[in-house]
Amino acid sequence: MAYRKSCPLVLALLSVIFYSSVVLAVPVSYNVVSFGAKADGETDSTEAFSTAWSQACASENPADVYVPAGRFYLRQVVFNGPCNNNAIRIRIDGTLVAPSNYMVPGNGGNWLLFSAVNGVTISGGILDGQGTGLWACKNSGKNCPDGASTLQFSNSKNIVVSGLTSINSQMFHIVVNGCNNVKMQGVKIAASGDSPNTDGIHVQLSSGVTILNSKIGTGDDCISIGPGATNLWIENVACGPGHGISIGSLGKDQIEAGVQNITVTTAIFTGTQNGVRIKSWGRPSNGFARSILFQHVLMVNVQNPIVIDQNYCPSNEGCPGQVSGVKISDVTYQDIHGTSATQVAVNLDCSSMYPCSGIRLQDVKLTYNNNQAAQASCNHAAGTTSGFVQPAGCL
Ligand SMILES: *[C@@H]1O[C@H](CO)[C@@H](O)[C@H](O)[C@H]1NC(C)=O
């Protein structure tokens, strides 16, 4: 009787084990705490995170790296691929804390770098770049290191970042460089409006990047789009404080990959320096920006809501007397409304050698100073207007 009862039970247990390990492929989970990480905000947990990553990366099956609640102090961490599986999830309930001494994460590098990985998802978590010391140094005009970007994905593909918060980065918050198929959603970025070089998300040399439902307030561009960005989709983003969403600076180099097929749809800019901007250095280049759509945008007290600046020449070094070689074409501004903080709400200042072409303004209404019509200024820009366009008379 006892034997006949336990036999089905054993079979049931065996089948559960079989199904969970083979059929469902439940991910193996590596908790950073079991590798020695401490949630006290002080103990150096760099080794523990590296080891947890190495094990997840070596796993033949999908793997989780789990970071529980609490503050984990990390120096630079490189999450290197390629891995033996292409389904690694990093689930973060806690906060990763950078060294407050800005000499530690180094100069111009990255604090957290994912390199040559395929199929990595990061969900949740707060990244605290502890940048305030470096900003103070830079703002005082002293000679300071560049600082580190908080999180970079380099030469990677099939990346998802979901529900991540990045605060007080030393330099750029998130960088996507040389990647394919990257989806970011529900990302929050926060740094002071006067923090230098703290771009929110920077995308370059990458294709198929999507940024959705994100809120970015920082001291530089909310999103900056560099050379070689193609098939980029940005939807439902709130920006401010910050310098807006910027394509560029382009054309710094003579030989440079172009920017193509960029969509920004449903965005709100609040009190920012720029709204939607395309910017290139005033110097020779074979670069270009084409097939760009800015759509359904609300501007709230934005200094330069719509701007193309092809005469960018910071500190007047290496460009005076030269003109931009970057060719800008097929740029549509559609359903752009709101208020400008300055009188010139539309400023298209294109290259005298390669005028902008195919600029389309459709249903644009920007006002200035209690509902007065704002002004538009165009140099070397050609295109069409349709629908109600105010300020008009520029193209
Ligand atoms: C433009 O990019 C989007 C993704 O943002 C993509 O779905 C679409 O196919 C691309 N169009 C072309 C012509 O490549």
PDB file of C-alpha atoms and ligand atoms in Angstrom, residues 209 231-233 261 263, ligand 1:
ATOM      1  CA  VAL A 209      17.416  51.633 -31.016  1.00  0.00           C
ATOM      2  CA  ASN A 231      16.520  53.551 -37.558  1.00  0.00           C
ATOM      3  CA  LEU A 232      16.123  55.234 -34.174  1.00  0.00           C
ATOM      4  CA  TRP A 233      12.646  55.547 -32.636  1.00  0.00           C
ATOM      5  CA  ASN A 261      15.700  57.499 -40.350  1.00  0.00           C
ATOM      6  CA  THR A 263      11.692  59.492 -35.459  1.00  0.00           C
TER       7      THR A 263
HETATM    8  C1  LIG B   1      13.080  53.315 -40.025  1.00  0.00           C
HETATM    9  O1  LIG B   1      13.249  52.947 -38.693  1.00  0.00           O
HETATM   10  C2  LIG B   1      12.161  52.219 -38.126  1.00  0.00           C
HETATM   11  C3  LIG B   1      12.487  51.958 -36.668  1.00  0.00           C
HETATM   12  O2  LIG B   1      12.660  53.171 -36.018  1.00  0.00           O
HETATM   13  C4  LIG B   1      11.956  50.930 -38.885  1.00  0.00           C
HETATM   14  O3  LIG B   1      10.830  50.259 -38.370  1.00  0.00           O
HETATM   15  C5  LIG B   1      11.760  51.225 -40.346  1.00  0.00           C
HETATM   16  O4  LIG B   1      11.697  50.030 -41.069  1.00  0.00           O
HETATM   17  C6  LIG B   1      12.928  52.068 -40.869  1.00  0.00           C
HETATM   18  N1  LIG B   1      12.647  52.463 -42.248  1.00  0.00           N
HETATM   19  C7  LIG B   1      13.510  52.225 -43.225  1.00  0.00           C
HETATM   20  C8  LIG B   1      13.103  52.705 -44.581  1.00  0.00           C
HETATM   21  O5  LIG B   1      14.565  51.641 -43.058  1.00  0.00           O
END
